[in-house]
Amino acid sequence: PLAPLTPLAPLAPLAPRPLARVASAMRGPDRGEAVAVGPSLVAGGGDGVFAQRAFLPGEQILQDPYLASVLRIWPDRLNGPLTLDDIYGALKASGKGPELLENGPSLYRGAPDKRLVGYYTEWGETAVEEPDERASVVEAMLVLAYNAYNSQPDNRYQLVYPLISKVNHSCTPNACVIAPENGPGEVICIKPIGAGDEVFVSYLCDSQLTHPLEDRATQFARNWEFVCSCPRCKALGDDTRRFSCPDDGCAGHCKGMTAESSDLEVLPCDECGRMPEEDVVRGWADLEDEIAELLKGLPENLYCAWCPCEEFAAKHPEHCLAGRWKYQLAEHTDCEAAAAEDTEEAETLRAEASVSRAAWRTCAEAAMGTPLEVPESPKRSKAPKLQLEQAPVC
């Protein structure tokens, strides 16, 4: 559901919604102009960031010092959402509000008809006493809301970058963002990129990218107010709902269709081309509903969910629900390993967690078509990982 429009609504987003309007270029380290900003290929995407040369997985595409670093986690607020007053206080404490407006003129601020713009404007009427100050405060808050990345690995800061924050989103990204608490951010290639190609990152962490299309669409609408038109979101089949082909010996999958029907419809098997029988599809639909309901109760009902979820994961290992179950199981087993008093028991539990996490990674990679481990590059001493386990913060 959409966040309620009250002063307590947690409105700090996960990542930016860049809609740049000023063309510019960034000079890469020792390699000339590495990227340039120009009209995006995405409908409604404003400007995007384009590679000026070819990049291989693992290579750094660009490095970008942040414009602002705003604290977003306080020890006394670990159990509750931040209010806009909290975020405003952190922005003032950082002293970066004026710099956001001065050095980020092309960063997206929202349109007058956008929900967040109206809400922030309404908040400013009561929160900012000085009328002359009010418009600039609201504008700076909107720049932060639409364009900030959470710092890695602990989400302690919101970071706004002059160039990284202009990179557009895709659920099939060809790059990822590294946003450390200290030092410049980086955009790293994760798929081969040709000269002239637009650079895309994901505004969602990998665990969210494995959620069904409908769930992802809700995230985009709530946090950044856009409709994703990437190949995954426009496809007829939802690649996160992958049911194993019922034919013995066939390794293919039948994808759930993205049609707006309440009844499950599937595509023919992508391997043998067979369309499953109606009773098989009805069985899949009932099972999918059952497992989805069990997963809603995690981690409290983990032991009740164990057998049916394990059976589902064995039958449909590349279905997103199987991936979510394995992810939760890995987290639980890691906690048990940390609490174990016996060294041998701890090692056994950690090994079990690794198996569960590997199963989740297989499921995620099948859906996204992207290795979660960024390959090593001869031009990089150490290849970074995508943010595999960064929990949702909105």
Tab-separated table of C-alpha atoms in Angstrom:
chain	number	residue	atom	x	y	z
A	1	PRO	CA	0.000	0.000	0.000
A	2	LEU	CA	1.042	3.599	-0.500
A	3	ALA	CA	2.588	5.330	2.498
A	4	PRO	CA	-0.052	7.417	4.293
A	5	LEU	CA	0.162	11.140	3.734
A	6	THR	CA	0.831	12.051	7.341
A	7	PRO	CA	3.844	13.740	8.953
A	8	LEU	CA	5.002	10.310	10.133
A	9	ALA	CA	5.148	8.738	6.669
A	10	PRO	CA	8.589	7.164	5.964
A	11	LEU	CA	9.407	8.993	2.769
A	12	ALA	CA	13.175	8.522	2.488
A	13	PRO	CA	13.562	6.508	-0.755
A	14	LEU	CA	16.009	3.771	-1.601
A	15	ALA	CA	17.633	5.359	-4.612
A	16	PRO	CA	17.355	8.240	-7.030
A	17	ARG	CA	14.808	9.074	-9.664
A	18	PRO	CA	17.041	11.008	-12.046
A	19	LEU	CA	15.471	13.191	-14.727
A	20	ALA	CA	18.299	15.438	-15.788
A	21	ARG	CA	17.847	18.347	-18.165
A	22	VAL	CA	21.428	19.598	-18.633
A	23	ALA	CA	23.784	17.795	-20.999
A	24	SER	CA	27.320	17.417	-19.659
A	25	ALA	CA	30.253	15.025	-19.716
A	26	MET	CA	32.558	13.530	-17.115
A	27	ARG	CA	36.217	12.888	-17.755
A	28	GLY	CA	37.177	9.418	-16.592
A	29	PRO	CA	40.512	8.697	-14.917
A	30	ASP	CA	43.186	8.457	-17.600
A	31	ARG	CA	40.766	7.473	-20.360
A	32	GLY	CA	39.233	10.642	-21.764
A	33	GLU	CA	35.531	11.252	-21.659
A	34	ALA	CA	34.044	8.136	-20.082
A	35	VAL	CA	30.359	9.082	-20.013
A	36	ALA	CA	28.065	11.801	-21.262
A	37	VAL	CA	24.572	12.964	-20.337
A	38	GLY	CA	21.921	13.168	-23.028
A	39	PRO	CA	18.254	12.389	-23.795
A	40	SER	CA	17.365	8.990	-22.347
A	41	LEU	CA	16.071	6.080	-24.392
A	42	VAL	CA	13.511	5.493	-21.638
A	43	ALA	CA	10.058	6.978	-22.198
A	44	GLY	CA	9.635	9.758	-19.642
A	45	GLY	CA	13.182	9.240	-18.402
A	46	GLY	CA	14.435	12.750	-19.144
A	47	ASP	CA	18.182	12.679	-19.635
A	48	GLY	CA	20.321	9.612	-19.038
A	49	VAL	CA	23.998	8.717	-18.737
A	50	PHE	CA	25.659	7.172	-21.810
A	51	ALA	CA	28.953	5.323	-22.178
A	52	GLN	CA	31.451	7.049	-24.451
A	53	ARG	CA	33.445	3.852	-24.901
A	54	ALA	CA	32.996	0.131	-24.374
A	55	PHE	CA	33.108	-1.297	-20.840
A	56	LEU	CA	33.546	-4.869	-19.641
A	57	PRO	CA	32.026	-6.344	-16.460
A	58	GLY	CA	34.019	-5.300	-13.409
A	59	GLU	CA	35.280	-2.035	-14.905
A	60	GLN	CA	34.606	1.287	-13.266
A	61	ILE	CA	32.405	3.406	-15.525
A	62	LEU	CA	32.565	6.554	-13.455
A	63	GLN	CA	33.532	7.918	-10.061
A	64	ASP	CA	31.524	10.745	-8.529
A	65	PRO	CA	32.038	12.681	-5.261
A	66	TYR	CA	28.758	13.214	-3.452
A	67	LEU	CA	27.069	16.592	-3.244
A	68	ALA	CA	25.479	15.868	0.123
A	69	SER	CA	25.677	13.229	2.839
A	70	VAL	CA	22.706	13.337	5.193
A	71	LEU	CA	22.391	11.132	8.266
A	72	ARG	CA	19.315	8.909	8.115
A	73	ILE	CA	19.732	6.510	11.080
A	74	TRP	CA	19.862	7.474	14.740
A	75	PRO	CA	20.302	4.939	17.586
A	76	ASP	CA	17.026	6.066	19.200
A	77	ARG	CA	15.100	5.628	15.935
A	78	LEU	CA	15.992	2.050	15.043
A	79	ASN	CA	12.462	0.899	15.830
A	80	GLY	CA	10.498	3.621	14.073
A	81	PRO	CA	10.359	5.497	10.773
A	82	LEU	CA	11.856	8.929	10.275
A	83	THR	CA	9.568	11.902	9.928
A	84	LEU	CA	10.100	14.749	7.484
A	85	ASP	CA	11.080	16.889	10.468
A	86	ASP	CA	13.861	14.380	11.232
A	87	ILE	CA	15.125	14.484	7.658
A	88	TYR	CA	14.956	18.272	7.606
A	89	GLY	CA	16.950	18.417	10.836
A	90	ALA	CA	19.587	16.108	9.392
A	91	LEU	CA	19.760	18.162	6.210
A	92	LYS	CA	20.270	21.351	8.225
A	93	ALA	CA	22.917	19.664	10.377
A	94	SER	CA	24.786	18.573	7.261
A	95	GLY	CA	24.852	22.144	5.954
A	96	LYS	CA	24.447	20.754	2.410
A	97	GLY	CA	21.023	22.165	1.523
A	98	PRO	CA	22.368	25.224	-0.342
A	99	GLU	CA	24.981	23.048	-2.088
A	100	LEU	CA	22.273	20.683	-3.327
A	101	LEU	CA	20.476	23.584	-4.983
A	102	GLU	CA	23.607	25.323	-6.278
A	103	ASN	CA	25.464	22.282	-7.662
A	104	GLY	CA	22.566	20.023	-8.539
A	105	PRO	CA	20.389	22.255	-10.729
A	106	SER	CA	19.591	19.450	-13.172
A	107	LEU	CA	18.584	16.870	-10.586
A	108	TYR	CA	14.922	15.942	-10.569
A	109	ARG	CA	12.634	17.756	-8.117
A	110	GLY	CA	9.301	16.248	-9.150
A	111	ALA	CA	6.434	17.754	-11.130
A	112	PRO	CA	3.663	19.921	-9.631
A	113	ASP	CA	1.134	17.095	-10.008
A	114	LYS	CA	3.278	14.552	-8.152
A	115	ARG	CA	2.121	13.254	-4.774
A	116	LEU	CA	5.434	13.825	-3.017
A	117	VAL	CA	5.704	17.408	-4.297
A	118	GLY	CA	2.284	18.248	-2.888
A	119	TYR	CA	3.007	16.514	0.386
A	120	TYR	CA	6.402	18.176	0.890
A	121	THR	CA	4.935	21.565	-0.017
A	122	GLU	CA	2.172	21.063	2.546
A	123	TRP	CA	4.741	20.038	5.152
A	124	GLY	CA	6.835	23.149	4.431
A	125	GLU	CA	3.883	25.434	5.196
A	126	THR	CA	4.013	24.459	8.863
A	127	ALA	CA	7.597	23.267	9.333
A	128	VAL	CA	9.508	26.256	7.913
A	129	GLU	CA	8.659	29.545	9.629
A	130	GLU	CA	10.453	31.928	7.268
A	131	PRO	CA	8.452	32.345	4.034
A	132	ASP	CA	11.572	33.430	2.129
A	133	GLU	CA	13.281	30.194	3.164
A	134	ARG	CA	10.378	27.841	2.601
A	135	ALA	CA	10.614	27.304	-1.162
A	136	SER	CA	14.343	26.528	-1.107
A	137	VAL	CA	13.962	24.143	1.854
A	138	VAL	CA	11.182	22.218	0.138
A	139	GLU	CA	13.190	22.122	-3.081
A	140	ALA	CA	16.275	20.774	-1.306
A	141	MET	CA	14.167	18.151	0.483
A	142	LEU	CA	12.707	17.036	-2.854
A	143	VAL	CA	16.164	16.773	-4.423
A	144	LEU	CA	17.105	14.513	-1.512
A	145	ALA	CA	13.872	12.490	-1.704
A	146	TYR	CA	14.068	11.732	-5.430
A	147	ASN	CA	17.835	11.405	-5.911
A	148	ALA	CA	19.477	9.983	-2.782
A	149	TYR	CA	21.183	6.606	-2.499
A	150	ASN	CA	21.499	4.932	0.874
A	151	SER	CA	25.113	4.444	1.921
A	152	GLN	CA	26.604	0.970	1.986
A	153	PRO	CA	26.733	-1.244	3.859
A	154	ASP	CA	24.500	-0.002	6.694
A	155	ASN	CA	22.140	2.585	5.125
A	156	ARG	CA	23.302	5.202	7.632
A	157	TYR	CA	23.419	8.140	5.203
A	158	GLN	CA	21.505	9.454	2.204
A	159	LEU	CA	23.962	10.399	-0.536
A	160	VAL	CA	23.218	12.636	-3.524
A	161	TYR	CA	25.617	12.677	-6.475
A	162	PRO	CA	25.773	15.196	-9.335
A	163	LEU	CA	26.141	12.488	-12.017
A	164	ILE	CA	25.364	9.096	-10.472
A	165	SER	CA	21.958	10.406	-9.430
A	166	LYS	CA	21.149	10.966	-13.118
A	167	VAL	CA	21.570	7.312	-14.091
A	168	ASN	CA	18.206	5.800	-14.986
A	169	HIS	CA	16.688	2.575	-13.665
A	170	SER	CA	16.199	-0.811	-15.276
A	171	CYS	CA	15.181	-4.155	-13.770
A	172	THR	CA	17.841	-5.577	-16.127
A	173	PRO	CA	20.698	-3.230	-15.190
A	174	ASN	CA	24.049	-3.216	-16.951
A	175	ALA	CA	25.788	-1.476	-14.034
A	176	CYS	CA	25.590	-1.149	-10.259
A	177	VAL	CA	26.278	1.679	-7.821
A	178	ILE	CA	28.772	1.514	-4.972
A	179	ALA	CA	27.870	4.215	-2.429
A	180	PRO	CA	30.314	4.141	0.501
A	181	GLU	CA	29.804	6.329	3.560
A	182	ASN	CA	33.116	8.038	2.899
A	183	GLY	CA	34.670	8.912	-0.420
A	184	PRO	CA	33.251	9.095	-3.932
A	185	GLY	CA	30.566	6.816	-5.295
A	186	GLU	CA	31.220	4.508	-8.230
A	187	VAL	CA	29.244	3.015	-11.081
A	188	ILE	CA	30.567	-0.439	-11.992
A	189	CYS	CA	29.815	-2.338	-15.191
A	190	ILE	CA	28.090	-5.727	-14.654
A	191	LYS	CA	27.191	-6.504	-18.289
A	192	PRO	CA	29.126	-5.615	-21.442
A	193	ILE	CA	28.339	-2.033	-22.467
A	194	GLY	CA	29.077	-0.667	-25.923
A	195	ALA	CA	30.081	2.861	-26.843
A	196	GLY	CA	26.901	4.933	-27.043
A	197	ASP	CA	24.844	2.570	-24.855
A	198	GLU	CA	22.825	4.047	-22.007
A	199	VAL	CA	23.985	3.060	-18.530
A	200	PHE	CA	21.280	1.582	-16.292
A	201	VAL	CA	21.365	0.681	-12.616
A	202	SER	CA	18.692	-0.758	-10.367
A	203	TYR	CA	17.015	1.425	-7.764
A	204	LEU	CA	16.043	-1.788	-5.960
A	205	CYS	CA	18.352	-4.176	-4.153
A	206	ASP	CA	18.699	-7.645	-5.658
A	207	SER	CA	16.238	-9.307	-3.299
A	208	GLN	CA	13.583	-6.817	-4.432
A	209	LEU	CA	14.450	-7.358	-8.100
A	210	THR	CA	13.344	-10.977	-7.690
A	211	HIS	CA	9.854	-9.894	-6.568
A	212	PRO	CA	6.973	-10.232	-9.049
A	213	LEU	CA	6.310	-7.397	-11.484
A	214	GLU	CA	3.294	-6.164	-9.501
A	215	ASP	CA	5.366	-5.795	-6.324
A	216	ARG	CA	8.113	-3.934	-8.159
A	217	ALA	CA	5.587	-1.601	-9.769
A	218	THR	CA	4.247	-0.751	-6.309
A	219	GLN	CA	7.766	0.116	-5.129
A	220	PHE	CA	8.373	2.409	-8.106
A	221	ALA	CA	5.041	4.181	-7.696
A	222	ARG	CA	5.474	4.670	-3.961
A	223	ASN	CA	9.102	5.761	-3.847
A	224	TRP	CA	9.794	7.480	-7.169
A	225	GLU	CA	6.408	7.899	-8.855
A	226	PHE	CA	7.234	6.347	-12.223
A	227	VAL	CA	6.227	3.336	-14.276
A	228	CYS	CA	9.137	1.114	-15.266
A	229	SER	CA	9.237	0.269	-18.986
A	230	CYS	CA	12.312	-1.962	-18.988
A	231	PRO	CA	12.250	-5.250	-20.970
A	232	ARG	CA	11.409	-7.306	-17.873
A	233	CYS	CA	8.451	-5.123	-16.922
A	234	LYS	CA	7.083	-5.020	-20.487
A	235	ALA	CA	7.450	-8.749	-21.140
A	236	LEU	CA	4.397	-10.952	-21.505
A	237	GLY	CA	5.753	-13.466	-18.993
A	238	ASP	CA	6.795	-12.576	-15.422
A	239	ASP	CA	10.286	-14.041	-15.131
A	240	THR	CA	10.047	-14.257	-11.335
A	241	ARG	CA	7.112	-16.722	-11.491
A	242	ARG	CA	8.936	-19.648	-13.074
A	243	PHE	CA	7.141	-22.986	-12.686
A	244	SER	CA	9.117	-26.117	-13.569
A	245	CYS	CA	7.783	-27.877	-16.647
A	246	PRO	CA	5.541	-30.809	-15.658
A	247	ASP	CA	7.116	-33.060	-18.324
A	248	ASP	CA	9.580	-35.497	-16.790
A	249	GLY	CA	13.076	-34.904	-18.087
A	250	CYS	CA	12.375	-31.367	-19.308
A	251	ALA	CA	14.465	-28.664	-17.616
A	252	GLY	CA	12.344	-25.797	-18.932
A	253	HIS	CA	9.943	-23.436	-17.189
A	254	CYS	CA	6.454	-22.058	-17.692
A	255	LYS	CA	6.319	-18.388	-16.745
A	256	GLY	CA	3.289	-16.816	-15.173
A	257	MET	CA	1.772	-14.219	-17.479
A	258	THR	CA	1.657	-10.548	-16.564
A	259	ALA	CA	-1.963	-10.101	-17.736
A	260	GLU	CA	-4.263	-8.361	-15.253
A	261	SER	CA	-6.279	-11.504	-14.553
A	262	SER	CA	-6.910	-12.783	-11.034
A	263	ASP	CA	-6.489	-16.352	-12.320
A	264	LEU	CA	-3.030	-17.687	-13.016
A	265	GLU	CA	-2.210	-17.949	-16.702
A	266	VAL	CA	1.095	-19.306	-17.932
A	267	LEU	CA	3.136	-19.366	-21.123
A	268	PRO	CA	4.204	-22.600	-22.811
A	269	CYS	CA	7.391	-24.206	-21.540
A	270	ASP	CA	10.427	-22.268	-22.752
A	271	GLU	CA	12.247	-25.545	-23.425
A	272	CYS	CA	9.810	-28.081	-24.917
A	273	GLY	CA	7.019	-25.697	-25.915
A	274	ARG	CA	4.325	-27.704	-24.125
A	275	MET	CA	1.365	-25.894	-22.557
A	276	PRO	CA	0.541	-27.479	-19.164
A	277	GLU	CA	-2.924	-28.864	-18.517
A	278	GLU	CA	-5.496	-26.616	-16.823
A	279	ASP	CA	-5.606	-28.729	-13.664
A	280	VAL	CA	-1.811	-28.449	-13.361
A	281	VAL	CA	-2.003	-24.650	-13.635
A	282	ARG	CA	-4.798	-24.527	-11.038
A	283	GLY	CA	-2.642	-26.606	-8.715
A	284	TRP	CA	0.268	-24.209	-9.239
A	285	ALA	CA	-1.988	-21.241	-8.472
A	286	ASP	CA	-3.248	-22.770	-5.212
A	287	LEU	CA	0.278	-23.715	-4.173
A	288	GLU	CA	1.589	-20.256	-5.029
A	289	ASP	CA	-1.109	-18.627	-2.872
A	290	GLU	CA	-0.355	-20.992	0.027
A	291	ILE	CA	3.408	-20.361	-0.029
A	292	ALA	CA	2.967	-16.595	-0.427
A	293	GLU	CA	0.752	-16.561	2.669
A	294	LEU	CA	3.269	-18.595	4.673
A	295	LEU	CA	6.102	-16.264	3.688
A	296	LYS	CA	4.149	-13.272	4.975
A	297	GLY	CA	4.462	-14.710	8.486
A	298	LEU	CA	8.244	-15.068	8.438
A	299	PRO	CA	10.340	-15.159	10.485
A	300	GLU	CA	7.857	-15.851	13.329
A	301	ASN	CA	6.259	-18.909	11.697
A	302	LEU	CA	9.443	-20.234	10.113
A	303	TYR	CA	9.112	-23.741	11.511
A	304	CYS	CA	5.447	-24.036	10.437
A	305	ALA	CA	6.417	-22.915	6.939
A	306	TRP	CA	9.486	-25.131	6.695
A	307	CYS	CA	8.087	-28.334	5.125
A	308	PRO	CA	5.687	-26.805	2.558
A	309	CYS	CA	8.246	-24.154	1.537
A	310	GLU	CA	11.019	-26.716	1.160
A	311	GLU	CA	8.746	-28.899	-0.964
A	312	PHE	CA	7.808	-25.916	-3.139
A	313	ALA	CA	11.466	-24.931	-3.548
A	314	ALA	CA	12.330	-28.490	-4.581
A	315	LYS	CA	9.582	-28.536	-7.237
A	316	HIS	CA	10.036	-24.952	-8.494
A	317	PRO	CA	13.576	-23.857	-7.511
A	318	GLU	CA	13.587	-20.820	-9.835
A	319	HIS	CA	10.258	-19.374	-8.662
A	320	CYS	CA	10.604	-16.105	-6.723
A	321	LEU	CA	8.814	-17.589	-3.694
A	322	ALA	CA	11.412	-20.352	-3.540
A	323	GLY	CA	14.117	-17.691	-3.655
A	324	ARG	CA	12.496	-15.665	-0.867
A	325	TRP	CA	12.208	-18.793	1.274
A	326	LYS	CA	15.864	-19.728	0.763
A	327	TYR	CA	16.929	-16.151	1.510
A	328	GLN	CA	15.003	-16.133	4.798
A	329	LEU	CA	16.317	-19.577	5.666
A	330	ALA	CA	19.908	-18.460	5.082
A	331	GLU	CA	19.407	-15.414	7.322
A	332	HIS	CA	17.873	-17.565	10.069
A	333	THR	CA	20.636	-20.175	9.877
A	334	ASP	CA	23.328	-17.489	10.013
A	335	CYS	CA	21.767	-16.156	13.225
A	336	GLU	CA	21.735	-19.654	14.693
A	337	ALA	CA	25.391	-20.085	13.746
A	338	ALA	CA	26.303	-16.812	15.461
A	339	ALA	CA	24.541	-17.937	18.639
A	340	ALA	CA	25.981	-21.463	18.626
A	341	GLU	CA	28.269	-22.273	21.544
A	342	ASP	CA	29.931	-25.218	19.863
A	343	THR	CA	32.431	-24.424	17.096
A	344	GLU	CA	31.619	-27.529	15.083
A	345	GLU	CA	27.887	-26.796	15.248
A	346	ALA	CA	28.513	-23.209	14.140
A	347	GLU	CA	30.526	-24.388	11.135
A	348	THR	CA	27.784	-26.841	10.157
A	349	LEU	CA	25.130	-24.124	10.380
A	350	ARG	CA	27.220	-21.693	8.329
A	351	ALA	CA	27.643	-24.358	5.654
A	352	GLU	CA	23.850	-24.879	5.598
A	353	ALA	CA	23.347	-21.118	5.280
A	354	SER	CA	25.747	-21.031	2.327
A	355	VAL	CA	23.736	-23.732	0.552
A	356	SER	CA	20.483	-21.819	1.097
A	357	ARG	CA	22.034	-18.568	-0.061
A	358	ALA	CA	23.432	-20.247	-3.177
A	359	ALA	CA	19.908	-21.501	-3.968
A	360	TRP	CA	18.594	-17.945	-3.609
A	361	ARG	CA	21.333	-16.616	-5.886
A	362	THR	CA	20.487	-19.201	-8.551
A	363	CYS	CA	16.851	-18.132	-8.421
A	364	ALA	CA	17.736	-14.431	-8.581
A	365	GLU	CA	20.149	-14.860	-11.482
A	366	ALA	CA	17.584	-16.889	-13.434
A	367	ALA	CA	15.065	-14.066	-13.141
A	368	MET	CA	17.437	-11.167	-13.762
A	369	GLY	CA	19.770	-12.790	-16.265
A	370	THR	CA	22.657	-11.115	-14.431
A	371	PRO	CA	25.439	-12.702	-12.373
A	372	LEU	CA	25.238	-11.342	-8.840
A	373	GLU	CA	28.994	-11.503	-8.472
A	374	VAL	CA	30.629	-8.782	-10.581
A	375	PRO	CA	33.387	-10.489	-12.611
A	376	GLU	CA	36.993	-9.565	-12.031
A	377	SER	CA	38.496	-7.099	-14.471
A	378	PRO	CA	42.184	-6.715	-15.280
A	379	LYS	CA	41.657	-2.972	-14.764
A	380	ARG	CA	40.277	-3.491	-11.226
A	381	SER	CA	42.142	-5.049	-8.351
A	382	LYS	CA	39.010	-6.182	-6.564
A	383	ALA	CA	35.565	-6.543	-8.119
A	384	PRO	CA	32.727	-5.318	-5.900
A	385	LYS	CA	29.516	-7.195	-5.254
A	386	LEU	CA	26.019	-5.955	-5.854
A	387	GLN	CA	24.045	-5.090	-2.754
A	388	LEU	CA	22.681	-8.579	-2.239
A	389	GLU	CA	21.333	-8.191	1.254
A	390	GLN	CA	20.528	-4.546	1.714
A	391	ALA	CA	17.112	-4.624	3.349
A	392	PRO	CA	14.304	-2.403	2.089
A	393	VAL	CA	14.254	0.858	4.021
A	394	CYS	CA	11.078	2.505	2.862
